[in-house]
PDB file of C-alpha atoms (C1' of nucleotides) in Angstrom:
ATOM      1  CA  MET U  30     110.751  97.500 119.139  1.00 67.00           C
ATOM      2  CA  PRO U  31     107.733  99.455 120.137  1.00 93.00           C
ATOM      3  CA  GLU U  32     106.577 102.461 118.150  1.00 96.00           C
ATOM      4  CA  LEU U  33     103.938 105.013 119.059  1.00 97.00           C
ATOM      5  CA  PRO U  34     100.919 102.637 119.011  1.00 97.00           C
ATOM      6  CA  GLU U  35     102.671 100.035 121.159  1.00 96.00           C
ATOM      7  CA  VAL U  36     103.891 102.592 123.673  1.00 97.00           C
ATOM      8  CA  GLU U  37     100.463 104.247 123.758  1.00 97.00           C
ATOM      9  CA  THR U  38      98.832 100.856 124.362  1.00 97.00           C
ATOM     10  CA  ILE U  39     101.077 100.284 127.347  1.00 97.00           C
ATOM     11  CA  ARG U  40     100.356 103.760 128.686  1.00 97.00           C
ATOM     12  CA  ARG U  41      96.630 103.085 128.451  1.00 97.00           C
ATOM     13  CA  ASN U  42      97.006  99.707 130.156  1.00 96.00           C
ATOM     14  CA  PHE U  43      98.159 101.546 133.258  1.00 97.00           C
ATOM     15  CA  SER U  44      95.958 104.633 133.087  1.00 96.00           C
ATOM     16  CA  SER U  45      93.655 103.603 135.939  1.00 97.00           C
ATOM     17  CA  LYS U  46      96.519 102.649 138.270  1.00 97.00           C
ATOM     18  CA  TRP U  47      97.643 106.129 139.261  1.00 97.00           C
ATOM     19  CA  PRO U  48      98.427 107.660 141.652  1.00 98.00           C
ATOM     20  CA  LYS U  49     100.664 105.050 143.197  1.00 98.00           C
ATOM     21  CA  ARG U  50     103.369 105.484 145.824  1.00 98.00           C
ATOM     22  CA  VAL U  51     106.708 103.744 145.386  1.00 98.00           C
ATOM     23  CA  ALA U  52     107.717 101.581 148.344  1.00 98.00           C
ATOM     24  CA  ARG U  53     110.887 100.014 146.993  1.00 96.00           C
ATOM     25  CA  VAL U  54     113.020 100.106 143.845  1.00 95.00           C
ATOM     26  CA  SER U  55     115.162  97.339 142.443  1.00 95.00           C
ATOM     27  CA  LEU U  56     117.721  98.258 139.796  1.00 93.00           C
ATOM     28  CA  SER U  57     119.906  95.683 138.036  1.00 92.00           C
ATOM     29  CA  ARG U  58     123.619  96.121 137.522  1.00 89.00           C
ATOM     30  CA  LEU U  59     123.138  96.262 133.743  1.00 88.00           C
ATOM     31  CA  ALA U  60     120.170  98.611 133.738  1.00 88.00           C
ATOM     32  CA  PRO U  61     120.536 101.105 130.881  1.00 87.00           C
ATOM     33  CA  VAL U  62     120.684 104.199 133.067  1.00 86.00           C
ATOM     34  CA  GLU U  63     123.350 106.868 133.079  1.00 78.00           C
ATOM     35  CA  ALA U  64     125.992 105.612 135.483  1.00 70.00           C
ATOM     36  CA  CYS U  65     126.167 108.824 137.480  1.00 70.00           C
ATOM     37  CA  ARG U  66     122.496 108.601 138.356  1.00 80.00           C
ATOM     38  CA  ARG U  67     122.215 104.989 139.459  1.00 84.00           C
ATOM     39  CA  THR U  68     122.135 105.486 143.201  1.00 85.00           C
ATOM     40  CA  GLU U  69     120.266 108.721 142.832  1.00 89.00           C
ATOM     41  CA  LEU U  70     117.550 107.039 140.822  1.00 91.00           C
ATOM     42  CA  GLN U  71     116.700 104.645 143.609  1.00 90.00           C
ATOM     43  CA  SER U  72     116.698 107.160 146.426  1.00 91.00           C
ATOM     44  CA  ALA U  73     114.789 109.697 144.380  1.00 92.00           C
ATOM     45  CA  LEU U  74     111.973 107.294 143.590  1.00 95.00           C
ATOM     46  CA  VAL U  75     111.455 105.604 146.931  1.00 96.00           C
ATOM     47  CA  GLY U  76     108.595 107.381 148.671  1.00 97.00           C
ATOM     48  CA  ALA U  77     107.636 109.344 145.583  1.00 97.00           C
ATOM     49  CA  THR U  78     104.102 109.130 144.246  1.00 98.00           C
ATOM     50  CA  ILE U  79     103.710 108.538 140.531  1.00 97.00           C
ATOM     51  CA  GLN U  80     100.875 110.860 139.544  1.00 96.00           C
ATOM     52  CA  HIS U  81     100.458 109.689 135.989  1.00 95.00           C
ATOM     53  CA  LEU U  82     102.153 108.336 132.924  1.00 96.00           C
ATOM     54  CA  ARG U  83     102.587 110.491 129.866  1.00 95.00           C
ATOM     55  CA  ARG U  84     103.837 109.659 126.382  1.00 95.00           C
ATOM     56  CA  GLN U  85     105.822 111.746 123.938  1.00 95.00           C
ATOM     57  CA  GLY U  86     106.761 109.952 120.744  1.00 96.00           C
ATOM     58  CA  LYS U  87     108.134 106.614 121.901  1.00 96.00           C
ATOM     59  CA  TYR U  88     109.058 107.875 125.371  1.00 95.00           C
ATOM     60  CA  LEU U  89     107.073 107.080 128.495  1.00 96.00           C
ATOM     61  CA  ILE U  90     107.317 109.686 131.224  1.00 94.00           C
ATOM     62  CA  PHE U  91     106.454 108.892 134.828  1.00 95.00           C
ATOM     63  CA  GLU U  92     105.447 112.149 136.494  1.00 94.00           C
ATOM     64  CA  SER U  93     105.985 112.188 140.233  1.00 94.00           C
ATOM     65  CA  ASP U  94     104.884 114.474 143.044  1.00 94.00           C
ATOM     66  CA  ARG U  95     108.507 115.464 143.506  1.00 91.00           C
ATOM     67  CA  ASN U  96     110.202 117.733 141.044  1.00 86.00           C
ATOM     68  CA  LEU U  97     111.366 114.849 138.926  1.00 88.00           C
ATOM     69  CA  GLN U  98     110.305 112.512 136.183  1.00 91.00           C
ATOM     70  CA  LEU U  99     111.452 109.078 135.168  1.00 93.00           C
ATOM     71  CA  VAL U 100     111.813 108.872 131.407  1.00 93.00           C
ATOM     72  CA  LEU U 101     111.786 105.472 129.749  1.00 95.00           C
ATOM     73  CA  HIS U 102     112.487 104.473 126.172  1.00 95.00           C
ATOM     74  CA  LEU U 103     111.842 100.820 125.376  1.00 95.00           C
ATOM     75  CA  GLY U 104     114.371 100.626 122.533  1.00 94.00           C
ATOM     76  CA  MET U 105     113.931  97.493 120.447  1.00 93.00           C
ATOM     77  CA  SER U 106     113.240  94.852 123.036  1.00 94.00           C
ATOM     78  CA  GLY U 107     111.985  96.708 126.092  1.00 95.00           C
ATOM     79  CA  ARG U 108     108.912  95.451 127.933  1.00 95.00           C
ATOM     80  CA  LEU U 109     106.940  96.908 130.767  1.00 96.00           C
ATOM     81  CA  ARG U 110     104.652  94.623 132.740  1.00 95.00           C
ATOM     82  CA  TRP U 111     102.230  95.276 135.562  1.00 96.00           C
ATOM     83  CA  GLN U 112     101.798  92.603 138.242  1.00 94.00           C
ATOM     84  CA  SER U 113      99.359  92.689 141.128  1.00 93.00           C
ATOM     85  CA  HIS U 114     101.876  90.919 143.340  1.00 90.00           C
ATOM     86  CA  GLN U 115     105.557  90.219 143.411  1.00 88.00           C
ATOM     87  CA  SER U 116     106.431  87.449 140.963  1.00 87.00           C
ATOM     88  CA  SER U 117     109.487  85.695 139.655  1.00 88.00           C
ATOM     89  CA  ARG U 118     111.829  88.011 137.804  1.00 89.00           C
ATOM     90  CA  PRO U 119     112.047  87.377 134.100  1.00 90.00           C
ATOM     91  CA  LYS U 120     115.552  87.255 132.672  1.00 90.00           C
ATOM     92  CA  HIS U 121     116.870  90.720 131.712  1.00 93.00           C
ATOM     93  CA  THR U 122     114.767  92.515 134.293  1.00 95.00           C
ATOM     94  CA  HIS U 123     116.423  95.883 134.862  1.00 95.00           C
ATOM     95  CA  LEU U 124     114.038  97.777 137.056  1.00 95.00           C
ATOM     96  CA  VAL U 125     111.197  96.847 139.377  1.00 96.00           C
ATOM     97  CA  LEU U 126     109.022  99.443 141.042  1.00 97.00           C
ATOM     98  CA  PHE U 127     107.272  97.995 144.100  1.00 97.00           C
ATOM     99  CA  PHE U 128     104.255 100.097 145.040  1.00 98.00           C
ATOM    100  CA  TRP U 129     102.488 100.430 148.355  1.00 97.00           C
ATOM    101  CA  GLY U 130      99.569  97.999 148.311  1.00 96.00           C
ATOM    102  CA  GLY U 131     101.423  95.223 146.521  1.00 96.00           C
ATOM    103  CA  ASP U 132     101.391  96.134 142.816  1.00 97.00           C
ATOM    104  CA  CYS U 133     104.706  95.969 140.947  1.00 96.00           C
ATOM    105  CA  LEU U 134     105.975  97.221 137.634  1.00 97.00           C
ATOM    106  CA  TYR U 135     108.647  95.160 135.852  1.00 96.00           C
ATOM    107  CA  TYR U 136     110.877  96.561 133.143  1.00 96.00           C
ATOM    108  CA  GLU U 137     112.869  94.073 131.073  1.00 95.00           C
ATOM    109  CA  ASP U 138     115.082  94.668 128.064  1.00 94.00           C
ATOM    110  CA  ALA U 139     117.192  91.893 126.569  1.00 93.00           C
ATOM    111  CA  ARG U 140     119.126  94.014 124.080  1.00 92.00           C
ATOM    112  CA  ARG U 141     119.480  97.009 126.373  1.00 92.00           C
ATOM    113  CA  PHE U 142     118.856  99.492 123.555  1.00 92.00           C
ATOM    114  CA  GLY U 143     116.349 101.154 125.822  1.00 93.00           C
ATOM    115  CA  THR U 144     117.176 104.029 128.159  1.00 93.00           C
ATOM    116  CA  LEU U 145     116.139 105.038 131.635  1.00 93.00           C
ATOM    117  CA  SER U 146     116.706 108.584 132.764  1.00 91.00           C
ATOM    118  CA  LEU U 147     115.838 110.745 135.669  1.00 90.00           C
ATOM    119  CA  LEU U 148     114.983 114.354 134.928  1.00 87.00           C
ATOM    120  CA  ASP U 149     114.825 117.052 137.542  1.00 80.00           C
ATOM    121  CA  HIS U 150     112.410 119.453 136.004  1.00 70.00           C
ATOM    122  CA  ALA U 151     108.812 118.422 135.630  1.00 58.00           C
ATOM    123  CA  GLN U 152     108.458 120.668 132.607  1.00 58.00           C
ATOM    124  CA  GLY U 153     110.632 122.265 130.017  1.00 61.00           C
ATOM    125  CA  ASP U 154     114.355 122.186 129.760  1.00 62.00           C
ATOM    126  CA  ASN U 155     115.505 118.668 129.421  1.00 72.00           C
ATOM    127  CA  PRO U 156     117.899 117.769 126.645  1.00 72.00           C
ATOM    128  CA  LEU U 157     116.341 114.374 126.041  1.00 79.00           C
ATOM    129  CA  LEU U 158     112.807 115.466 125.211  1.00 86.00           C
ATOM    130  CA  ASN U 159     113.674 118.862 123.771  1.00 86.00           C
ATOM    131  CA  ARG U 160     115.270 117.264 120.771  1.00 88.00           C
ATOM    132  CA  LEU U 161     112.016 115.481 119.975  1.00 93.00           C
ATOM    133  CA  GLY U 162     109.660 116.932 117.429  1.00 95.00           C
ATOM    134  CA  PRO U 163     105.931 117.112 118.165  1.00 95.00           C
ATOM    135  CA  ASP U 164     104.097 113.856 118.682  1.00 96.00           C
ATOM    136  CA  TYR U 165     102.311 112.678 115.549  1.00 97.00           C
ATOM    137  CA  MET U 166      99.020 112.448 117.450  1.00 97.00           C
ATOM    138  CA  ASP U 167      99.309 116.011 118.745  1.00 97.00           C
ATOM    139  CA  PRO U 168      96.681 118.175 116.989  1.00 97.00           C
ATOM    140  CA  LYS U 169      99.084 121.108 117.154  1.00 96.00           C
ATOM    141  CA  LEU U 170     101.010 119.325 114.422  1.00 97.00           C
ATOM    142  CA  THR U 171      99.122 120.847 111.499  1.00 97.00           C
ATOM    143  CA  VAL U 172      99.981 120.350 107.847  1.00 97.00           C
ATOM    144  CA  ALA U 173     101.626 123.775 107.785  1.00 97.00           C
ATOM    145  CA  VAL U 174     103.730 123.036 110.853  1.00 96.00           C
ATOM    146  CA  TYR U 175     104.689 119.630 109.507  1.00 97.00           C
ATOM    147  CA  GLN U 176     105.601 121.048 106.131  1.00 96.00           C
ATOM    148  CA  GLY U 177     107.804 123.631 107.824  1.00 96.00           C
ATOM    149  CA  ARG U 178     109.609 121.018 109.887  1.00 96.00           C
ATOM    150  CA  LEU U 179     110.113 118.712 106.898  1.00 96.00           C
ATOM    151  CA  GLY U 180     111.367 121.652 104.896  1.00 95.00           C
ATOM    152  CA  LYS U 181     114.436 121.918 107.097  1.00 94.00           C
ATOM    153  CA  HIS U 182     115.613 118.562 105.748  1.00 94.00           C
ATOM    154  CA  PRO U 183     115.004 118.801 102.002  1.00 94.00           C
ATOM    155  CA  LYS U 184     117.632 116.269 101.004  1.00 93.00           C
ATOM    156  CA  LEU U 185     116.389 113.387 103.093  1.00 94.00           C
ATOM    157  CA  THR U 186     114.360 110.671 101.454  1.00 95.00           C
ATOM    158  CA  ILE U 187     110.824 110.630 102.826  1.00 96.00           C
ATOM    159  CA  LYS U 188     111.369 107.285 104.528  1.00 96.00           C
ATOM    160  CA  THR U 189     114.384 108.613 106.391  1.00 96.00           C
ATOM    161  CA  ALA U 190     112.497 111.774 107.337  1.00 96.00           C
ATOM    162  CA  LEU U 191     109.658 109.717 108.809  1.00 97.00           C
ATOM    163  CA  LEU U 192     112.102 107.897 111.073  1.00 96.00           C
ATOM    164  CA  ASP U 193     113.768 111.135 112.184  1.00 96.00           C
ATOM    165  CA  GLN U 194     112.317 111.871 115.612  1.00 95.00           C
ATOM    166  CA  ARG U 195     113.465 115.519 115.486  1.00 95.00           C
ATOM    167  CA  ILE U 196     110.992 116.295 112.699  1.00 96.00           C
ATOM    168  CA  ALA U 197     108.059 114.628 114.462  1.00 96.00           C
ATOM    169  CA  ALA U 198     108.007 111.815 116.978  1.00 96.00           C
ATOM    170  CA  GLY U 199     106.537 108.338 117.149  1.00 97.00           C
ATOM    171  CA  LEU U 200     107.110 106.555 113.850  1.00 97.00           C
ATOM    172  CA  GLY U 201     109.367 103.526 113.514  1.00 96.00           C
ATOM    173  CA  ASN U 202     110.025 101.213 110.617  1.00 96.00           C
ATOM    174  CA  ILE U 203     106.660  99.443 110.602  1.00 96.00           C
ATOM    175  CA  TYR U 204     104.363 102.443 110.623  1.00 97.00           C
ATOM    176  CA  ALA U 205     106.666 104.479 108.364  1.00 97.00           C
ATOM    177  CA  CYS U 206     106.363 101.817 105.650  1.00 96.00           C
ATOM    178  CA  GLU U 207     102.621 101.528 106.182  1.00 97.00           C
ATOM    179  CA  ALA U 208     102.051 105.280 106.097  1.00 97.00           C
ATOM    180  CA  LEU U 209     103.942 105.643 102.821  1.00 97.00           C
ATOM    181  CA  TYR U 210     101.788 102.916 101.342  1.00 97.00           C
ATOM    182  CA  TYR U 211      98.548 104.638 102.379  1.00 97.00           C
ATOM    183  CA  ALA U 212      99.898 107.984 101.178  1.00 97.00           C
ATOM    184  CA  ARG U 213     100.846 106.367  97.845  1.00 97.00           C
ATOM    185  CA  LEU U 214     104.326 107.891  98.048  1.00 96.00           C
ATOM    186  CA  HIS U 215     107.552 106.214  96.962  1.00 96.00           C
ATOM    187  CA  PRO U 216     109.937 105.865  99.935  1.00 96.00           C
ATOM    188  CA  GLU U 217     112.910 107.090  97.912  1.00 95.00           C
ATOM    189  CA  ARG U 218     111.376 110.423  96.986  1.00 95.00           C
ATOM    190  CA  ARG U 219     113.238 113.410  98.415  1.00 94.00           C
ATOM    191  CA  VAL U 220     111.462 115.611 100.914  1.00 95.00           C
ATOM    192  CA  SER U 221     112.119 118.559  98.589  1.00 94.00           C
ATOM    193  CA  SER U 222     110.013 116.928  95.863  1.00 94.00           C
ATOM    194  CA  LEU U 223     106.845 116.866  97.981  1.00 95.00           C
ATOM    195  CA  ALA U 224     104.121 119.286  97.010  1.00 95.00           C
ATOM    196  CA  GLU U 225     101.809 120.659  99.686  1.00 96.00           C
ATOM    197  CA  PRO U 226      98.896 118.291  98.913  1.00 97.00           C
ATOM    198  CA  GLU U 227     101.286 115.373  99.216  1.00 97.00           C
ATOM    199  CA  VAL U 228     102.402 116.512 102.663  1.00 97.00           C
ATOM    200  CA  ALA U 229      98.758 116.768 103.689  1.00 97.00           C
ATOM    201  CA  ARG U 230      98.121 113.278 102.327  1.00 97.00           C
ATOM    202  CA  LEU U 231     101.178 111.947 104.127  1.00 97.00           C
ATOM    203  CA  LEU U 232     100.194 113.369 107.507  1.00 97.00           C
ATOM    204  CA  ARG U 233      96.675 111.996 107.105  1.00 97.00           C
ATOM    205  CA  ALA U 234      98.079 108.565 106.191  1.00 97.00           C
ATOM    206  CA  ILE U 235     100.454 108.569 109.160  1.00 97.00           C
ATOM    207  CA  ARG U 236      97.641 109.311 111.583  1.00 97.00           C
ATOM    208  CA  HIS U 237      95.445 106.707 109.957  1.00 97.00           C
ATOM    209  CA  CYS U 238      98.130 104.021 110.427  1.00 97.00           C
ATOM    210  CA  LEU U 239      98.945 105.032 113.987  1.00 97.00           C
ATOM    211  CA  GLY U 240      95.242 105.104 114.831  1.00 97.00           C
ATOM    212  CA  LEU U 241      94.768 101.612 113.390  1.00 97.00           C
ATOM    213  CA  GLY U 242      97.771 100.426 115.372  1.00 97.00           C
ATOM    214  CA  ILE U 243      96.339 101.762 118.626  1.00 97.00           C
ATOM    215  CA  GLU U 244      92.914 100.350 117.810  1.00 97.00           C
ATOM    216  CA  HIS U 245      94.420  96.882 117.380  1.00 96.00           C
ATOM    217  CA  GLY U 246      96.643  97.093 120.441  1.00 96.00           C
ATOM    218  CA  GLY U 247      99.945  97.360 118.552  1.00 96.00           C
ATOM    219  CA  SER U 248     101.877  94.966 116.293  1.00 95.00           C
ATOM    220  CA  SER U 249     103.194  91.734 117.768  1.00 94.00           C
ATOM    221  CA  ILE U 250     105.470  90.640 114.952  1.00 90.00           C
ATOM    222  CA  GLN U 251     108.124  89.078 117.095  1.00 83.00           C
ATOM    223  CA  ASP U 252     107.644  89.448 120.781  1.00 84.00           C
ATOM    224  CA  TYR U 253     105.884  92.674 121.618  1.00 93.00           C
ATOM    225  CA  VAL U 254     103.352  92.345 124.421  1.00 95.00           C
ATOM    226  CA  ASN U 255     101.456  95.125 126.131  1.00 96.00           C
ATOM    227  CA  GLY U 256     101.631  96.126 129.789  1.00 96.00           C
ATOM    228  CA  LEU U 257      99.384  93.247 130.797  1.00 94.00           C
ATOM    229  CA  GLY U 258     101.292  90.619 128.837  1.00 94.00           C
ATOM    230  CA  ALA U 259      98.868  90.363 125.902  1.00 95.00           C
ATOM    231  CA  ARG U 260      99.852  90.409 122.245  1.00 94.00           C
ATOM    232  CA  GLY U 261      98.559  93.012 119.816  1.00 95.00           C
ATOM    233  CA  MET U 262      96.691  92.275 116.572  1.00 95.00           C
ATOM    234  CA  MET U 263      97.932  94.995 114.230  1.00 96.00           C
ATOM    235  CA  GLN U 264     100.364  92.590 112.514  1.00 95.00           C
ATOM    236  CA  GLU U 265      97.293  91.053 110.827  1.00 95.00           C
ATOM    237  CA  PHE U 266      96.450  94.367 109.185  1.00 96.00           C
ATOM    238  CA  LEU U 267      99.806  95.474 107.759  1.00 96.00           C
ATOM    239  CA  GLN U 268      99.662  96.188 104.027  1.00 96.00           C
ATOM    240  CA  VAL U 269     103.364  95.992 103.182  1.00 96.00           C
ATOM    241  CA  TYR U 270     105.615  95.690 106.217  1.00 95.00           C
ATOM    242  CA  GLY U 271     107.410  92.343 106.331  1.00 94.00           C
ATOM    243  CA  ARG U 272     105.427  90.933 103.426  1.00 94.00           C
ATOM    244  CA  SER U 273     106.362  89.292 100.146  1.00 92.00           C
ATOM    245  CA  GLY U 274     103.971  88.793  97.250  1.00 93.00           C
ATOM    246  CA  PRO U 275     100.757  90.824  97.218  1.00 95.00           C
ATOM    247  CA  THR U 276      99.881  93.665  99.558  1.00 96.00           C
ATOM    248  CA  LEU U 277      97.234  92.783 102.141  1.00 96.00           C
ATOM    249  CA  ASP U 278      94.545  94.515 100.094  1.00 96.00           C
ATOM    250  CA  GLY U 279      95.746  92.765  96.936  1.00 96.00           C
ATOM    251  CA  ARG U 280      96.111  96.006  95.007  1.00 97.00           C
ATOM    252  CA  GLY U 281      99.840  95.661  94.393  1.00 96.00           C
ATOM    253  CA  THR U 282     102.922  93.581  95.025  1.00 95.00           C
ATOM    254  CA  VAL U 283     105.389  94.182  97.801  1.00 95.00           C
ATOM    255  CA  GLN U 284     109.028  94.940  97.147  1.00 94.00           C
ATOM    256  CA  ARG U 285     111.784  95.168  99.744  1.00 93.00           C
ATOM    257  CA  ILE U 286     114.677  97.597  99.454  1.00 93.00           C
ATOM    258  CA  THR U 287     117.350  98.808 101.852  1.00 92.00           C
ATOM    259  CA  GLN U 288     117.585 102.417 102.998  1.00 93.00           C
ATOM    260  CA  GLN U 289     120.066 103.569 105.632  1.00 91.00           C
ATOM    261  CA  SER U 290     120.814  99.877 106.145  1.00 90.00           C
ATOM    262  CA  ARG U 291     117.248  99.189 107.206  1.00 93.00           C
ATOM    263  CA  SER U 292     114.544  97.389 105.239  1.00 94.00           C
ATOM    264  CA  THR U 293     111.767  99.284 103.529  1.00 95.00           C
ATOM    265  CA  TRP U 294     108.751  97.474 102.155  1.00 95.00           C
ATOM    266  CA  PHE U 295     106.605  99.205  99.582  1.00 96.00           C
ATOM    267  CA  SER U 296     104.467  98.591  96.526  1.00 96.00           C
ATOM    268  CA  PRO U 297     105.843  99.932  93.227  1.00 95.00           C
ATOM    269  CA  GLU U 298     102.414  99.707  91.555  1.00 96.00           C
ATOM    270  CA  GLN U 299     100.735 101.766  94.261  1.00 96.00           C
ATOM    271  CA  GLN U 300     103.568 104.075  95.195  1.00 96.00           C
ATOM    272  CA  GLY U 301     104.896 104.896  91.768  1.00 86.00           C
ATOM    273  CA  PRO U 302     108.169 104.019  90.084  1.00 74.00           C
ATOM    274  CA  ALA U 303     111.464 105.031  91.644  1.00 79.00           C
ATOM    275  CA  PRO U 304     111.806 108.793  91.441  1.00 85.00           C
ATOM    276  CA  SER U 305     113.721 109.809  88.345  1.00 72.00           C
ATOM    277  CA  LEU U 306     116.948 111.746  88.366  1.00 57.00           C
ATOM    278  CA  THR U 307     115.184 114.618  86.641  1.00 48.00           C
ATOM    279  CA  GLU U 308     112.639 114.865  89.422  1.00 58.00           C
ATOM    280  CA  GLN U 309     115.370 114.881  92.030  1.00 55.00           C
ATOM    281  CA  ALA U 310     117.198 117.651  90.207  1.00 46.00           C
ATOM    282  CA  LEU U 311     114.194 119.826  89.478  1.00 46.00           C
ATOM    283  CA  PRO U 312     114.137 122.898  91.643  1.00 48.00           C
ATOM    284  CA  GLY U 313     111.003 124.755  92.466  1.00 45.00           C
ATOM    285  CA  SER U 314     107.636 123.228  93.126  1.00 44.00           C
ATOM    286  CA  GLY U 315     108.751 121.384  96.236  1.00 45.00           C
ATOM    287  CA  ILE U 316     108.872 122.679  99.775  1.00 45.00           C
ATOM    288  CA  ALA U 317     112.595 123.176 100.169  1.00 41.00           C
TER     289      ALA U 317
ATOM    290  C1'  DG S  21     123.889 112.563 105.547  1.00 62.46           C
ATOM    291  C1'  DC S  22     125.989 107.921 105.885  1.00 62.46           C
ATOM    292  C1'  DG S  23     127.842 103.837 108.308  1.00 62.46           C
ATOM    293  C1'  DA S  24     129.236 101.767 112.403  1.00 62.46           C
ATOM    294  C1'  DT S  25     127.899 100.660 116.900  1.00 62.46           C
ATOM    295  C1'  DC S  26     125.628  99.456 121.247  1.00 62.46           C
ATOM    296  C1'  DC S  27     123.250  94.207 122.731  1.00 62.46           C
ATOM    297  C1'  DT S  28     120.703  89.485 122.801  1.00 62.46           C
ATOM    298  C1'  DG S  29     117.826  86.113 120.709  1.00 62.46           C
ATOM    299  C1'  DG S  30     115.673  83.649 117.076  1.00 62.46           C
ATOM    300  C1'  DC S  31     115.816  81.636 112.765  1.00 62.46           C
ATOM    301  C1'  DC S  32     117.903  79.469 108.632  1.00 62.46           C
TER     302       DC S  32
ATOM    303  C1'  DG R   9     127.982  80.224 112.057  1.00 62.46           C
ATOM    304  C1'  DG R  10     125.825  84.076 109.925  1.00 62.46           C
ATOM    305  C1'  DC R  11     122.196  87.082 109.370  1.00 62.46           C
ATOM    306  C1'  DC R  12     118.347  89.643 110.777  1.00 62.46           C
ATOM    307  C1'  DA R  13     115.446  92.413 114.050  1.00 62.46           C
ATOM    308  C1'  DG R  14     110.209  97.195 115.818  1.00 62.46           C
ATOM    309  C1'  DG R  15     116.008 102.328 117.709  1.00 62.46           C
ATOM    310  C1'  DA R  16     119.015 106.193 118.419  1.00 62.46           C
ATOM    311  C1'  DT R  17     123.578 108.234 118.727  1.00 62.46           C
ATOM    312  C1'  DC R  18     128.122 109.193 117.511  1.00 62.46           C
ATOM    313  C1'  DG R  19     131.764 109.724 114.630  1.00 62.46           C
ATOM    314  C1'  DC R  20     133.607 110.943 109.789  1.00 62.46           C
TER     315       DC R  20
END
DNA sequence: GCGATCCTGGCC
DNA sequence: GGCCAGGATCGC
């Protein structure tokens, strides 16, 4: 469900709350946590102080004063909600952190596509985060770095590459479609067909879309709400995602296709015709 | 690289 | 009842 802007919005909702010491932990039977770490998770967190909340791609990382971090991915339907006092538990609540002083943090996830993990090392070697590419908002991700990382996957279509969190982290289906629209690139182009200026344009478009998303508090298309229970407004500003008929700016029409069994929305007028077989076969000018 | 798969809920 | 959904991983 949530992509980088939604997760970042939630992180910011809580930024003034830390540090906070955990008094009690409640973990549901169905909580999406590795089975071997269930009991450990509770005992490790009780008494720990959460120093701050960090984000990498779509992951939220609770850094504690002990040598451990709680890593949360919200999957498709995960929600995190801050309450100033204990309240009734929504259905599908999997974890509640009760803090000293009365505040509580509720984590719910109906579909249980999310993941909860406990990592021992505050920095460095953890298999979960090591696989992730650099965050799209990280300034260290320059055009040259991005081009190099894309270049390792020349055969992927651009759309697929944008969703691949190993190349760079944070994009999901919504912002991938939007970024391709702003970059005026056809989603079925191969990575190998991208020239350097197009990569630069793409990275700029991605950051533009993610920035807009953050500015508007995320997209509440179905049921996303932020950490305080409020809906976002970005759904009002999407050019192509989920639309039929004209793009939001009226410059083209929206077409829906399926890639990797997921929907892609794009505008043929603005993003060019489907790439031709000749282009796909041409060696050379690309970045492969 | 691709498709199947893990789940529930909402909509037609 | 069937289909679709903002994600990621695991087989072939």
